[in-house]
């Protein structure tokens, strides 16, 4: 009986609270308005880790290393719209502070930081794309030569075959 109690206590002290209750990877819903925008995701090191088309749900790591939360840059593109860049940052998981009661210093200073379970990511990232004004203003105007002011007529260039 004593051996079982010691083993159970050792497991409890050797694990972190976030490692027990949370995870180090999270599902993140990626979306845009309008939808069907292509996107790619770079981590804090500048490495492209995912790409796709909205809407999509992906699994991303919340940690970038020991005591280092991950920060992602999401770049959205759609024809006729301006490129949109948003930042997705991890934050400390509330369960990490459960180590004060359950995981102790080992969980707080070693286990949860090493496993990445001390961090969490938002559930979704949404980009609001705006129309590209320059592309939408392209147009062709046909006018009679006598309706154009003389100053502008002097700037016209004849088209030849």
PDB file of C-alpha atoms in Angstrom:
ATOM      1  CA  UNK A   1       0.000   0.000   0.000  1.00  0.00           C
ATOM      2  CA  UNK A   2       2.825   2.382   0.896  1.00  0.00           C
ATOM      3  CA  UNK A   3       4.594   1.701  -2.437  1.00  0.00           C
ATOM      4  CA  UNK A   4       1.433   2.502  -4.420  1.00  0.00           C
ATOM      5  CA  UNK A   5       1.010   5.768  -2.518  1.00  0.00           C
ATOM      6  CA  UNK A   6       4.631   6.757  -3.194  1.00  0.00           C
ATOM      7  CA  UNK A   7       4.268   5.959  -6.910  1.00  0.00           C
ATOM      8  CA  UNK A   8       1.013   7.945  -7.170  1.00  0.00           C
ATOM      9  CA  UNK A   9       2.540  10.900  -5.335  1.00  0.00           C
ATOM     10  CA  UNK A  10       5.653  10.770  -7.561  1.00  0.00           C
ATOM     11  CA  UNK A  11       3.545  10.819 -10.731  1.00  0.00           C
ATOM     12  CA  UNK A  12       1.506  13.738  -9.429  1.00  0.00           C
ATOM     13  CA  UNK A  13       4.611  15.734  -8.475  1.00  0.00           C
ATOM     14  CA  UNK A  14       6.443  14.888 -11.705  1.00  0.00           C
ATOM     15  CA  UNK A  15       3.651  16.138 -13.922  1.00  0.00           C
ATOM     16  CA  UNK A  16       2.526  19.683 -14.534  1.00  0.00           C
ATOM     17  CA  UNK A  17      -1.040  20.846 -14.160  1.00  0.00           C
ATOM     18  CA  UNK A  18      -1.290  22.184 -17.730  1.00  0.00           C
ATOM     19  CA  UNK A  19       0.263  18.973 -19.039  1.00  0.00           C
ATOM     20  CA  UNK A  20      -2.515  17.013 -17.341  1.00  0.00           C
ATOM     21  CA  UNK A  21      -5.477  19.242 -18.247  1.00  0.00           C
ATOM     22  CA  UNK A  22      -4.384  21.081 -21.423  1.00  0.00           C
ATOM     23  CA  UNK A  23      -2.399  20.383 -24.551  1.00  0.00           C
ATOM     24  CA  UNK A  24       0.512  21.951 -26.409  1.00  0.00           C
ATOM     25  CA  UNK A  25      -1.262  21.867 -29.807  1.00  0.00           C
ATOM     26  CA  UNK A  26      -4.542  23.612 -30.571  1.00  0.00           C
ATOM     27  CA  UNK A  27      -7.146  23.606 -33.331  1.00  0.00           C
ATOM     28  CA  UNK A  28      -7.398  27.099 -34.809  1.00  0.00           C
ATOM     29  CA  UNK A  29     -10.167  28.042 -37.262  1.00  0.00           C
ATOM     30  CA  UNK A  30      -8.785  30.286 -40.039  1.00  0.00           C
ATOM     31  CA  UNK A  31     -11.388  32.387 -41.868  1.00  0.00           C
ATOM     32  CA  UNK A  32     -11.743  35.537 -43.944  1.00  0.00           C
ATOM     33  CA  UNK A  33     -14.379  37.901 -45.242  1.00  0.00           C
ATOM     34  CA  UNK A  34     -14.825  37.278 -48.117  1.00  0.00           C
ATOM     35  CA  UNK A  35     -14.042  33.563 -47.933  1.00  0.00           C
ATOM     36  CA  UNK A  36     -11.939  31.541 -50.389  1.00  0.00           C
ATOM     37  CA  UNK A  37      -8.837  33.627 -49.673  1.00  0.00           C
ATOM     38  CA  UNK A  38      -5.509  31.848 -49.847  1.00  0.00           C
ATOM     39  CA  UNK A  39      -3.273  32.091 -46.784  1.00  0.00           C
ATOM     40  CA  UNK A  40       0.050  30.974 -45.414  1.00  0.00           C
ATOM     41  CA  UNK A  41       1.280  30.912 -41.833  1.00  0.00           C
ATOM     42  CA  UNK A  42       4.823  31.679 -40.668  1.00  0.00           C
ATOM     43  CA  UNK A  43       6.124  30.915 -37.179  1.00  0.00           C
ATOM     44  CA  UNK A  44       8.351  33.243 -35.122  1.00  0.00           C
ATOM     45  CA  UNK A  45      11.423  31.869 -36.947  1.00  0.00           C
ATOM     46  CA  UNK A  46       9.926  32.964 -40.302  1.00  0.00           C
ATOM     47  CA  UNK A  47       9.325  29.388 -41.482  1.00  0.00           C
ATOM     48  CA  UNK A  48       6.089  28.721 -43.363  1.00  0.00           C
ATOM     49  CA  UNK A  49       4.322  26.032 -41.321  1.00  0.00           C
ATOM     50  CA  UNK A  50       0.893  25.844 -43.010  1.00  0.00           C
ATOM     51  CA  UNK A  51      -0.993  27.144 -46.030  1.00  0.00           C
ATOM     52  CA  UNK A  52      -4.448  26.754 -47.457  1.00  0.00           C
ATOM     53  CA  UNK A  53      -7.688  28.478 -48.377  1.00  0.00           C
ATOM     54  CA  UNK A  54     -10.314  29.914 -46.032  1.00  0.00           C
ATOM     55  CA  UNK A  55     -12.256  28.629 -44.229  1.00  0.00           C
ATOM     56  CA  UNK A  56     -10.012  25.945 -42.745  1.00  0.00           C
ATOM     57  CA  UNK A  57      -9.220  24.517 -39.319  1.00  0.00           C
ATOM     58  CA  UNK A  58      -5.588  23.692 -38.540  1.00  0.00           C
ATOM     59  CA  UNK A  59      -3.551  22.321 -35.644  1.00  0.00           C
ATOM     60  CA  UNK A  60      -0.788  24.674 -34.466  1.00  0.00           C
ATOM     61  CA  UNK A  61       1.824  24.400 -31.707  1.00  0.00           C
ATOM     62  CA  UNK A  62       1.329  26.875 -28.879  1.00  0.00           C
ATOM     63  CA  UNK A  63       4.993  26.760 -27.837  1.00  0.00           C
ATOM     64  CA  UNK A  64       8.186  27.747 -29.636  1.00  0.00           C
ATOM     65  CA  UNK A  65      10.471  26.202 -27.024  1.00  0.00           C
ATOM     66  CA  UNK A  66      11.241  26.172 -23.320  1.00  0.00           C
ATOM     67  CA  UNK A  67       9.420  29.145 -21.715  1.00  0.00           C
ATOM     68  CA  UNK A  68       8.761  30.592 -25.190  1.00  0.00           C
ATOM     69  CA  UNK A  69       5.237  30.988 -26.539  1.00  0.00           C
ATOM     70  CA  UNK A  70       4.728  30.817 -30.304  1.00  0.00           C
ATOM     71  CA  UNK A  71       3.736  33.813 -32.409  1.00  0.00           C
ATOM     72  CA  UNK A  72       2.409  33.277 -35.920  1.00  0.00           C
ATOM     73  CA  UNK A  73       2.034  35.657 -38.843  1.00  0.00           C
ATOM     74  CA  UNK A  74      -0.960  34.850 -41.061  1.00  0.00           C
ATOM     75  CA  UNK A  75      -0.860  36.341 -44.550  1.00  0.00           C
ATOM     76  CA  UNK A  76      -4.131  36.398 -46.543  1.00  0.00           C
ATOM     77  CA  UNK A  77      -4.403  37.015 -50.298  1.00  0.00           C
ATOM     78  CA  UNK A  78      -7.342  37.165 -52.684  1.00  0.00           C
ATOM     79  CA  UNK A  79      -7.493  38.588 -56.180  1.00  0.00           C
ATOM     80  CA  UNK A  80      -9.019  42.075 -56.170  1.00  0.00           C
ATOM     81  CA  UNK A  81      -8.286  42.555 -52.452  1.00  0.00           C
ATOM     82  CA  UNK A  82      -5.387  44.008 -50.521  1.00  0.00           C
ATOM     83  CA  UNK A  83      -3.062  41.589 -48.741  1.00  0.00           C
ATOM     84  CA  UNK A  84      -3.984  41.280 -45.057  1.00  0.00           C
ATOM     85  CA  UNK A  85      -1.501  40.244 -42.349  1.00  0.00           C
ATOM     86  CA  UNK A  86      -2.615  39.354 -38.840  1.00  0.00           C
ATOM     87  CA  UNK A  87      -0.659  38.119 -35.842  1.00  0.00           C
ATOM     88  CA  UNK A  88      -1.691  35.098 -33.798  1.00  0.00           C
ATOM     89  CA  UNK A  89      -0.010  35.010 -30.381  1.00  0.00           C
ATOM     90  CA  UNK A  90      -0.008  32.335 -27.737  1.00  0.00           C
ATOM     91  CA  UNK A  91      -0.770  33.240 -24.139  1.00  0.00           C
ATOM     92  CA  UNK A  92      -0.196  31.536 -20.811  1.00  0.00           C
ATOM     93  CA  UNK A  93      -2.806  28.839 -20.147  1.00  0.00           C
ATOM     94  CA  UNK A  94      -4.740  29.416 -16.924  1.00  0.00           C
ATOM     95  CA  UNK A  95      -4.194  25.772 -15.950  1.00  0.00           C
ATOM     96  CA  UNK A  96      -0.460  26.511 -15.715  1.00  0.00           C
ATOM     97  CA  UNK A  97      -1.140  28.252 -12.393  1.00  0.00           C
ATOM     98  CA  UNK A  98      -2.747  25.047 -11.121  1.00  0.00           C
ATOM     99  CA  UNK A  99       0.839  23.947 -10.509  1.00  0.00           C
ATOM    100  CA  UNK A 100       0.714  26.032  -7.347  1.00  0.00           C
ATOM    101  CA  UNK A 101      -1.702  23.440  -5.924  1.00  0.00           C
ATOM    102  CA  UNK A 102      -0.986  20.225  -7.860  1.00  0.00           C
ATOM    103  CA  UNK A 103       2.216  20.176  -9.904  1.00  0.00           C
ATOM    104  CA  UNK A 104       4.512  22.110  -7.627  1.00  0.00           C
ATOM    105  CA  UNK A 105       7.773  23.694  -8.747  1.00  0.00           C
ATOM    106  CA  UNK A 106       8.649  20.729 -10.962  1.00  0.00           C
ATOM    107  CA  UNK A 107       5.450  21.176 -12.965  1.00  0.00           C
ATOM    108  CA  UNK A 108       5.763  24.962 -13.024  1.00  0.00           C
ATOM    109  CA  UNK A 109       9.460  25.266 -13.890  1.00  0.00           C
ATOM    110  CA  UNK A 110      10.188  22.091 -15.855  1.00  0.00           C
ATOM    111  CA  UNK A 111       7.297  19.925 -17.088  1.00  0.00           C
ATOM    112  CA  UNK A 112       4.804  22.485 -18.452  1.00  0.00           C
ATOM    113  CA  UNK A 113       7.463  24.756 -20.035  1.00  0.00           C
ATOM    114  CA  UNK A 114       9.228  21.736 -21.606  1.00  0.00           C
ATOM    115  CA  UNK A 115       6.050  20.190 -23.030  1.00  0.00           C
ATOM    116  CA  UNK A 116       4.670  23.552 -24.189  1.00  0.00           C
ATOM    117  CA  UNK A 117       1.457  22.949 -22.259  1.00  0.00           C
ATOM    118  CA  UNK A 118       1.872  26.221 -20.374  1.00  0.00           C
ATOM    119  CA  UNK A 119       0.680  28.092 -23.499  1.00  0.00           C
ATOM    120  CA  UNK A 120      -2.583  28.181 -25.442  1.00  0.00           C
ATOM    121  CA  UNK A 121      -3.716  29.676 -28.756  1.00  0.00           C
ATOM    122  CA  UNK A 122      -6.949  31.487 -29.689  1.00  0.00           C
ATOM    123  CA  UNK A 123      -9.650  29.267 -31.182  1.00  0.00           C
ATOM    124  CA  UNK A 124      -9.956  31.340 -34.359  1.00  0.00           C
ATOM    125  CA  UNK A 125      -8.244  33.918 -36.544  1.00  0.00           C
ATOM    126  CA  UNK A 126     -10.313  35.990 -38.988  1.00  0.00           C
ATOM    127  CA  UNK A 127      -9.158  38.509 -41.596  1.00  0.00           C
ATOM    128  CA  UNK A 128     -11.387  41.270 -42.971  1.00  0.00           C
ATOM    129  CA  UNK A 129     -10.133  41.817 -46.519  1.00  0.00           C
ATOM    130  CA  UNK A 130     -10.627  45.194 -48.197  1.00  0.00           C
ATOM    131  CA  UNK A 131     -11.057  45.687 -51.915  1.00  0.00           C
ATOM    132  CA  UNK A 132      -8.028  46.901 -53.796  1.00  0.00           C
ATOM    133  CA  UNK A 133      -9.053  50.433 -54.848  1.00  0.00           C
ATOM    134  CA  UNK A 134      -6.481  50.678 -57.636  1.00  0.00           C
ATOM    135  CA  UNK A 135      -7.708  47.536 -59.383  1.00  0.00           C
ATOM    136  CA  UNK A 136     -11.375  48.464 -59.091  1.00  0.00           C
ATOM    137  CA  UNK A 137     -10.791  51.949 -60.617  1.00  0.00           C
ATOM    138  CA  UNK A 138      -9.333  50.660 -63.877  1.00  0.00           C
ATOM    139  CA  UNK A 139     -11.664  51.668 -66.673  1.00  0.00           C
ATOM    140  CA  UNK A 140     -11.858  52.677 -70.296  1.00  0.00           C
ATOM    141  CA  UNK A 141     -13.580  55.878 -71.355  1.00  0.00           C
ATOM    142  CA  UNK A 142     -14.500  56.542 -74.978  1.00  0.00           C
ATOM    143  CA  UNK A 143     -15.078  60.170 -75.959  1.00  0.00           C
ATOM    144  CA  UNK A 144     -15.505  62.176 -79.124  1.00  0.00           C
ATOM    145  CA  UNK A 145     -12.429  64.214 -80.010  1.00  0.00           C
ATOM    146  CA  UNK A 146     -14.361  67.494 -80.065  1.00  0.00           C
ATOM    147  CA  UNK A 147     -15.579  66.864 -76.448  1.00  0.00           C
ATOM    148  CA  UNK A 148     -11.999  66.827 -75.133  1.00  0.00           C
ATOM    149  CA  UNK A 149     -10.483  70.200 -74.137  1.00  0.00           C
ATOM    150  CA  UNK A 150      -7.748  71.520 -76.481  1.00  0.00           C
ATOM    151  CA  UNK A 151      -5.073  71.222 -73.728  1.00  0.00           C
ATOM    152  CA  UNK A 152      -5.773  67.513 -73.327  1.00  0.00           C
ATOM    153  CA  UNK A 153      -6.024  66.976 -77.091  1.00  0.00           C
ATOM    154  CA  UNK A 154      -2.400  68.158 -77.367  1.00  0.00           C
ATOM    155  CA  UNK A 155      -1.362  65.277 -75.038  1.00  0.00           C
ATOM    156  CA  UNK A 156      -3.114  62.535 -77.052  1.00  0.00           C
ATOM    157  CA  UNK A 157      -0.958  59.988 -78.865  1.00  0.00           C
ATOM    158  CA  UNK A 158      -2.335  58.514 -82.096  1.00  0.00           C
ATOM    159  CA  UNK A 159      -2.579  54.721 -82.341  1.00  0.00           C
ATOM    160  CA  UNK A 160      -1.120  53.282 -85.539  1.00  0.00           C
ATOM    161  CA  UNK A 161      -1.335  49.826 -87.038  1.00  0.00           C
TER     162      UNK A 161
END
